[in-house]
Coordinates of C-alpha atoms and ligand atoms in Angstrom, one line a residue:
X1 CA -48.4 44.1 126.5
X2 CA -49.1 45.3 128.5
X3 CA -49.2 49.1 126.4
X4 CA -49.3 47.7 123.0
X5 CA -49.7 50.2 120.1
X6 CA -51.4 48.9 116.4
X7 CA -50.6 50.7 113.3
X8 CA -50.6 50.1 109.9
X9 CA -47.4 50.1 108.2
X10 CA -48.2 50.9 104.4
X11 CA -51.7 52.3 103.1
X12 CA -54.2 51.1 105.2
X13 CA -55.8 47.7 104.6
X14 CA -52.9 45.3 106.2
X15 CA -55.3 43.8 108.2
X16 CA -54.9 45.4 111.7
X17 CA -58.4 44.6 111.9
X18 CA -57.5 40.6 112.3
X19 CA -54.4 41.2 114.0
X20 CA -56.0 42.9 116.5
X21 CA -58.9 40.4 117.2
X22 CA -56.5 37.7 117.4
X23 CA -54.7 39.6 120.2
X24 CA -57.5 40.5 121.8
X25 CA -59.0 37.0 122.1
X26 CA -55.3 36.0 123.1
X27 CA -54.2 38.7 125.5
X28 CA -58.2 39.5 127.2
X29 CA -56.7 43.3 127.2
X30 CA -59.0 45.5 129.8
X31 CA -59.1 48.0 127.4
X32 CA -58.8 48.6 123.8
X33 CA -58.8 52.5 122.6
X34 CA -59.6 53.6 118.8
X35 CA -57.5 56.3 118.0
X36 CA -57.4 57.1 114.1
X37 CA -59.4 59.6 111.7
X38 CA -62.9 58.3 112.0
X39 CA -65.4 56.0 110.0
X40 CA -63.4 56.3 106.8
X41 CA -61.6 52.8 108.7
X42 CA -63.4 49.8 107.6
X43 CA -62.1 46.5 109.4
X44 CA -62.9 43.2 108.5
X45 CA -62.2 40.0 110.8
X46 CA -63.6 36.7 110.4
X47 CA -64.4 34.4 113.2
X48 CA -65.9 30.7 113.0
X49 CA -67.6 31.5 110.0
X50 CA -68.7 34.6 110.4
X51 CA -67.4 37.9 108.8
X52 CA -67.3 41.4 111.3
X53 CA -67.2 44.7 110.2
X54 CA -66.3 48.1 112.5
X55 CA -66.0 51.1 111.6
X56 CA -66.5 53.1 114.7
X57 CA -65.9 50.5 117.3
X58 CA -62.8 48.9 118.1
X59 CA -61.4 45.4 116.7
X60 CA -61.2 44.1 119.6
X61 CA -64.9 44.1 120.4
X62 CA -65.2 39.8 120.1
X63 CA -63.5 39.4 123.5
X64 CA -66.4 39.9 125.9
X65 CA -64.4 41.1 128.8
X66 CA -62.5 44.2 127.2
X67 CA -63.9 47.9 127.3
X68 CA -64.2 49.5 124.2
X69 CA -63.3 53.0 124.2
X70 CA -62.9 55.9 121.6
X71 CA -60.4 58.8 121.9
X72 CA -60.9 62.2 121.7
X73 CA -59.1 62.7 118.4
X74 CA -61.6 60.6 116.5
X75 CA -64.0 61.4 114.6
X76 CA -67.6 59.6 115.4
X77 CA -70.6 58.9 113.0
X78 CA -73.2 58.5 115.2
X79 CA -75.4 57.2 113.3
X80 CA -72.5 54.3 112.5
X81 CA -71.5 54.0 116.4
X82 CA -74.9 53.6 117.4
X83 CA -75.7 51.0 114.9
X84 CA -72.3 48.6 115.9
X85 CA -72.9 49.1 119.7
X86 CA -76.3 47.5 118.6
X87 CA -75.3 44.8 116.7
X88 CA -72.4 43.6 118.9
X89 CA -74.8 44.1 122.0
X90 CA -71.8 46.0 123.7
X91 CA -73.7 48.5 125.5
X92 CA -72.5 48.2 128.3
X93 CA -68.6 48.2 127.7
X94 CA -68.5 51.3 124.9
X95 CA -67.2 54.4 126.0
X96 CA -66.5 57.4 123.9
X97 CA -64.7 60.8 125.0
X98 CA -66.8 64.1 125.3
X99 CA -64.4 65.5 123.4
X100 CA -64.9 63.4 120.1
X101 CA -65.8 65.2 117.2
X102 CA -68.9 64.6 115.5
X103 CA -69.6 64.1 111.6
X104 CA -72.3 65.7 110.4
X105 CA -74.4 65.5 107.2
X106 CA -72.7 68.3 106.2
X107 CA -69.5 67.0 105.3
X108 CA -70.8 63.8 104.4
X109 CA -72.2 65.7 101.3
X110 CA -69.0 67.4 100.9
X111 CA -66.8 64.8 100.8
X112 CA -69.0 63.2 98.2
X113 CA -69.5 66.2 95.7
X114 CA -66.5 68.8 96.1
X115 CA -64.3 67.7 93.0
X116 CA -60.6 68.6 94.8
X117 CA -62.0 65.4 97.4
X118 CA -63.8 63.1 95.7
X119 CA -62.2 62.7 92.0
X120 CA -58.2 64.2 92.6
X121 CA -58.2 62.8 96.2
X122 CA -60.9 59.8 96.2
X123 CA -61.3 60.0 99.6
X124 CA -63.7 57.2 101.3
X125 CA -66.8 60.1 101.7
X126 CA -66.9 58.8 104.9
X127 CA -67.1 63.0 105.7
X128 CA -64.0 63.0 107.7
X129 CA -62.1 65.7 105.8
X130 CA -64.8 68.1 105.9
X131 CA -64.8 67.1 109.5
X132 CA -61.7 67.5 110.8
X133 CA -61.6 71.1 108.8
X134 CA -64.0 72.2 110.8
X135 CA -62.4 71.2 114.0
X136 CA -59.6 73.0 113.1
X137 CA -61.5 75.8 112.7
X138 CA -63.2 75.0 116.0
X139 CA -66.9 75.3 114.8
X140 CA -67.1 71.6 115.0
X141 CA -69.6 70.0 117.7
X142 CA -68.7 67.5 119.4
X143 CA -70.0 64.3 121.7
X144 CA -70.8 66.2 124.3
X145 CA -73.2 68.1 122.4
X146 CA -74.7 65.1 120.9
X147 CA -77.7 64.1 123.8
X148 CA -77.8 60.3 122.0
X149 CA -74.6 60.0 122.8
X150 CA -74.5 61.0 126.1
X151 CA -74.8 57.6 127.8
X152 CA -71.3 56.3 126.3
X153 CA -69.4 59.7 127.7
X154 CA -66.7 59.3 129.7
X155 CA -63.1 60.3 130.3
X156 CA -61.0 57.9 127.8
X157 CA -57.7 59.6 128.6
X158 CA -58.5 59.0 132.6
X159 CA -59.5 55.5 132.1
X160 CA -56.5 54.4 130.0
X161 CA -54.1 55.8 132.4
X162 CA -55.7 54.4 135.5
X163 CA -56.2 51.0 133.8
X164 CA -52.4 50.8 133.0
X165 CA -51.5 52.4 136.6
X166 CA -53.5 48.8 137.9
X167 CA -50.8 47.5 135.0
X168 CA -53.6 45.7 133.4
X169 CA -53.1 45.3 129.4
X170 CA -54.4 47.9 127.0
X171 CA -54.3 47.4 123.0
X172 CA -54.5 50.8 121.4
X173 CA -55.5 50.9 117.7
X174 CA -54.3 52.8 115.0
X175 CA -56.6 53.4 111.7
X176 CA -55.6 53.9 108.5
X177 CA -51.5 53.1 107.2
X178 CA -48.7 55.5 107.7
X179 CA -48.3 56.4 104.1
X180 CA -51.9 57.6 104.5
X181 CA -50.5 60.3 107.3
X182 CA -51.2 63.9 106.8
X183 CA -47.4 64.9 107.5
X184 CA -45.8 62.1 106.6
X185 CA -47.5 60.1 103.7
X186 CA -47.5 61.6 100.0
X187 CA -49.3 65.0 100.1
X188 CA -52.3 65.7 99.0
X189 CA -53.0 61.7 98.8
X190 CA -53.8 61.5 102.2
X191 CA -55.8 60.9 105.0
X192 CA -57.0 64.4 106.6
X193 CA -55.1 63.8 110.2
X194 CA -51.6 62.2 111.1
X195 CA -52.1 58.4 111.9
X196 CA -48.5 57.2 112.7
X197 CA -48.2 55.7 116.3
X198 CA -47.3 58.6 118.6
X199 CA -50.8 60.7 116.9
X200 CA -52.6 57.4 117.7
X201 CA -51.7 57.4 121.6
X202 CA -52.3 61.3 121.7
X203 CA -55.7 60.3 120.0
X204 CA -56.4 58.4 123.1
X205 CA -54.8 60.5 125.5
X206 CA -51.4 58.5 126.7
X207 CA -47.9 60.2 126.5
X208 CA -45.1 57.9 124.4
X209 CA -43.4 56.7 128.1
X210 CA -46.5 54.8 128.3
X211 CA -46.4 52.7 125.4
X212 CA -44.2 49.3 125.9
X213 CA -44.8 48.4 122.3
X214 CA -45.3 49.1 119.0
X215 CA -46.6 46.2 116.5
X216 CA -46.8 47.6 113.0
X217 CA -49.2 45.6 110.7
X218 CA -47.8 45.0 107.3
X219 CA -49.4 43.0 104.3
X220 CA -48.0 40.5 102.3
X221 CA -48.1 42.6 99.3
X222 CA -49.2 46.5 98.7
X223 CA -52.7 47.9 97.8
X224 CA -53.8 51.5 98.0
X225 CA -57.7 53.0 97.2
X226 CA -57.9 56.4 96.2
X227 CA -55.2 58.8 94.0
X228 CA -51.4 58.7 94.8
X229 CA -48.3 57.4 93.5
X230 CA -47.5 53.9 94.0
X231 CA -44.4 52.3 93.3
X232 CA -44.4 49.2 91.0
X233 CA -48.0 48.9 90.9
X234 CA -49.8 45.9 88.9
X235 CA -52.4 46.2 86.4
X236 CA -56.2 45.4 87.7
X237 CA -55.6 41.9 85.6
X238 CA -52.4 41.3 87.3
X239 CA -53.7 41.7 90.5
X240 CA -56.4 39.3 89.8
X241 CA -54.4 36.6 88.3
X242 CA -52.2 37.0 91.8
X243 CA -55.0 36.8 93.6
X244 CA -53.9 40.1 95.3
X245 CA -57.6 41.8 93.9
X246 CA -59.3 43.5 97.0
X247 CA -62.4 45.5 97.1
X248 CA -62.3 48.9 99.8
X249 CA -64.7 47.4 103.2
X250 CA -66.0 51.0 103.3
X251 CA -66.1 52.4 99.1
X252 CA -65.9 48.8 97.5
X253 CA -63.7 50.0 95.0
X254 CA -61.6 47.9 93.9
X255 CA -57.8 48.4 95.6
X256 CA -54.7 49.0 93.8
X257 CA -51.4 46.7 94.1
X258 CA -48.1 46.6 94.3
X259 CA -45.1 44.1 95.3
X260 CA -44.3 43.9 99.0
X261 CA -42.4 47.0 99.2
X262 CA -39.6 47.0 101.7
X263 CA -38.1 50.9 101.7
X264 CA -41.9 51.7 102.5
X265 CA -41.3 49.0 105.2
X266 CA -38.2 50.1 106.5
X267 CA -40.1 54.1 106.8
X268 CA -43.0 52.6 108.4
X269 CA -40.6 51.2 111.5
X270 CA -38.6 53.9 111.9
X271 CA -41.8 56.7 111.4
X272 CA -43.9 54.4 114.2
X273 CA -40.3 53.6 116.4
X274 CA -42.0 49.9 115.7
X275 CA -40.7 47.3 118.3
X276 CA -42.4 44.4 116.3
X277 CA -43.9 43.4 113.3
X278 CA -47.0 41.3 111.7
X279 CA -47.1 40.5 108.0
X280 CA -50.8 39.1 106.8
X281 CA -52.4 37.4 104.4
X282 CA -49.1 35.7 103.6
X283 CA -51.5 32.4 102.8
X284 CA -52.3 35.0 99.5
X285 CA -48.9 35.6 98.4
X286 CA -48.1 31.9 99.1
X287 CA -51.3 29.7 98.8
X288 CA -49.3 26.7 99.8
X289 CA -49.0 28.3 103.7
X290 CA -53.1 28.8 103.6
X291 CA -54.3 27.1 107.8
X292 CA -50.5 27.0 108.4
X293 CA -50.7 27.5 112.7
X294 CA -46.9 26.7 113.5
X295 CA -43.6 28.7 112.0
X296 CA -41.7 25.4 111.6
X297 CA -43.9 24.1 109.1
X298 CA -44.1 27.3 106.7
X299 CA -42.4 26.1 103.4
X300 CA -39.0 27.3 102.2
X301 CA -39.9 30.1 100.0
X302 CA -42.8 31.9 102.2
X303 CA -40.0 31.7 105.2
X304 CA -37.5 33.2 102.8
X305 CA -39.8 36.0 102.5
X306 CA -40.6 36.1 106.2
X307 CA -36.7 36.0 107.1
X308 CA -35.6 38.2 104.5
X309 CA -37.9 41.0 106.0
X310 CA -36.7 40.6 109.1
X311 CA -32.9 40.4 108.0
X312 CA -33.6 44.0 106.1
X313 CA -35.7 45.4 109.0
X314 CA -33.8 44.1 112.3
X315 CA -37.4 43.4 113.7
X316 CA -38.9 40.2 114.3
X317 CA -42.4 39.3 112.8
X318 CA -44.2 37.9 116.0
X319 CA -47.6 37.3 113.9
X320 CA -48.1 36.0 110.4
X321 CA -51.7 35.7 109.1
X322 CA -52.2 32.3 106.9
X323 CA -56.2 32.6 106.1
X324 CA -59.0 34.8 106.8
X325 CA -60.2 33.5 110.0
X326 CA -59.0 34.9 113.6
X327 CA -57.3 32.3 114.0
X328 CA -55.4 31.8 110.8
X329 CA -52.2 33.1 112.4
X330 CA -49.2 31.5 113.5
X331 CA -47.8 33.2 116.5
X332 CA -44.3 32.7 117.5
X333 CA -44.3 34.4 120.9
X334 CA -47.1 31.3 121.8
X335 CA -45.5 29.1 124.5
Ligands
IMP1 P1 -60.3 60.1 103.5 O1 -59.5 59.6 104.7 O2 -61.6 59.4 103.4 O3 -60.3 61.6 103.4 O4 -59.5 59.6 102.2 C1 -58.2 60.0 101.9 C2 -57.4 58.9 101.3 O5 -57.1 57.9 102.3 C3 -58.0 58.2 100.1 O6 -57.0 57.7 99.2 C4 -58.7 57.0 100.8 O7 -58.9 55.9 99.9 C5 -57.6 56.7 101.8 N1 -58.1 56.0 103.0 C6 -58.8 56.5 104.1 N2 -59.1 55.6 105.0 C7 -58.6 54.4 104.6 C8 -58.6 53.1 105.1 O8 -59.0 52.8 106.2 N3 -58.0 52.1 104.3 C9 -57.5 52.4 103.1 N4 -57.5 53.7 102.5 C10 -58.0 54.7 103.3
MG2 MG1 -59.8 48.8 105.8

């Protein structure tokens, strides 16, 4: 904080989603931007017993006191948006920028039935693809032009910069993983936009001298949804038996698995200029560390793991998640 930048540092799925709600519970940010593709995102956080899922809205939506804005360069569904600003009550603290592009049924259908999309790429058929073609062809419409939306308009780039002129904290979140980037991920098994950190701020409208830093959300092991090339990759029944099986929040296929895979890693950091890390679900990869709050009483081989990342990398991992909950995480900037 108080600029802190949330990306995902392998295929999507790390669990920025969690990470993020943590930090917003912890840090009360006055702002926390989505920048990212669109509603192809699924994040899933658990709190007291109770499971959350966004697509449109940001993670940070379970601390009451943060505004909840949408850049520019996402994509909405309004149908989606409309339906989380209802079922989180958050009204009042949404705002979206006019300049948001807008998913139509359209490209929902074609992201479902074209072959190239669907079967080679296995895209979510959230719609974005279609979506963002469009926009490059500038025939897409946008919030502005969308009179339901109207009432969450205003200008996210403005409000960001102000809020961190007042230097109040803002978290800005990053969708997708970097390996899932249009430029830099394995072409054509990508997402249909860039998503490594520096896209992600100009989603939201902030230059890079405004960011202070750069947290990049890595899980304990590797999974990936869709077609690509993945290196070291388990069988379906080897991913069960490690208990590594995961089923996509938006598709619910079934996700594909790999090793924690430390060249990706070492990309990620420099592709994002990551100041920080966070490794999750490390209670998965090492059931004995499941609830585990403090770093000094993590075991001898999950720290191992922990340290040997950060001996490779040079970074330090400020936030390791233990268990599904919020608050499953042990946090070694805590006082
Ligand atoms: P699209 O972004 O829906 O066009 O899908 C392109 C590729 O990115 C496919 O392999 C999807 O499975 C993958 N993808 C897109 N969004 C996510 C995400 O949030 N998590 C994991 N994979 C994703
Ligand atoms: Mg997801």
């Amino acid at each position: 904080m108080p600029c802190t930048v949330v990306v995902g540092g392998f295929f999507g799925d790390e669990g920025k989603g969690k990470i993020i709600a943590y930090l917003a519970r912890r840090e009360k940010p006055s702002i926390a931007a989505r920048g990212g593709v669109g509603p192809n995102a699924g994040h899933t956080f658990s709190f007291r017993g109770k499971t959350y899922k966004v697509r449109m809205l940001p993670s940070a939506v379970l601390n009451p006191t943060t505004r909840l804005l949408i850049g520019a360069g996402v994509l909405i569904d309004s149908a989606i948006l409309l339906n989380e600003i209802e079922r989180f009550d958050v009204y009042d603290r949404t705002f979206i920028d006019a300049q948001c592009g807008i998913i139509e049924k359209v490209h929902i259908e074609k992201d479902n039935t074209e072959n190239h999309l669907k079967h080679r790429i296995g895209t979510t058929g959230a719609g974005t693809g279609p979506a963002n073609a469009d926009r490059a062809l500038r025939i897409l419409r946008l919030a502005k032009d969308i009179p339901k939306l109207l009432l969450y308009i205003e200008n996210v780039s403005d409000l960001i910069n102000e809020t961190l002129d007042n230097k109040e904290n803002v978290i800005i979140e990053g969708t997708q993983g970097t390996f899932l980037s249009l430029f830099h991920g394995g072409y054509p098994y990508v997402t249909s936009r860039d998503v490594c950190a520096s896209s992600i701020c100009s989603d939201v409208g902030i230059g890079p001298k405004r960011v202070d830093e750069v947290l990049v959300v890595f899980k304990a092991y590797v999974t990936r949804v869709g077609g690509g090339p993945l290196r070291s990759e388990v069988s379906n029944e080897e991913a069960n038996r490690l208990g590594w099986a995961e089923f996509g929040s938006v598709t619910g296929r079934q996700r594909r698995a790999s090793p924690f895979n430390m060249d990706l890693a070492k990309k990620a950091i420099s592709l994002n200029s990551a100041t920080h890390m966070a490794i999750t679900k490390l209670d998965v990869a090492f059931p004995e560390t499941a609830g585990i709050t403090e770093y000094t009483k993590l075991q001898n081989e999950p720290r191992k793991f922990i340290e040997s990342i950060e001996a490779e990398t040079g970074l330090t991992v400020i936030l390791i998640g233990t268990g599904p909950d919020v608050d499953d995480v042990i946090d070694r900037r805590k006082p």
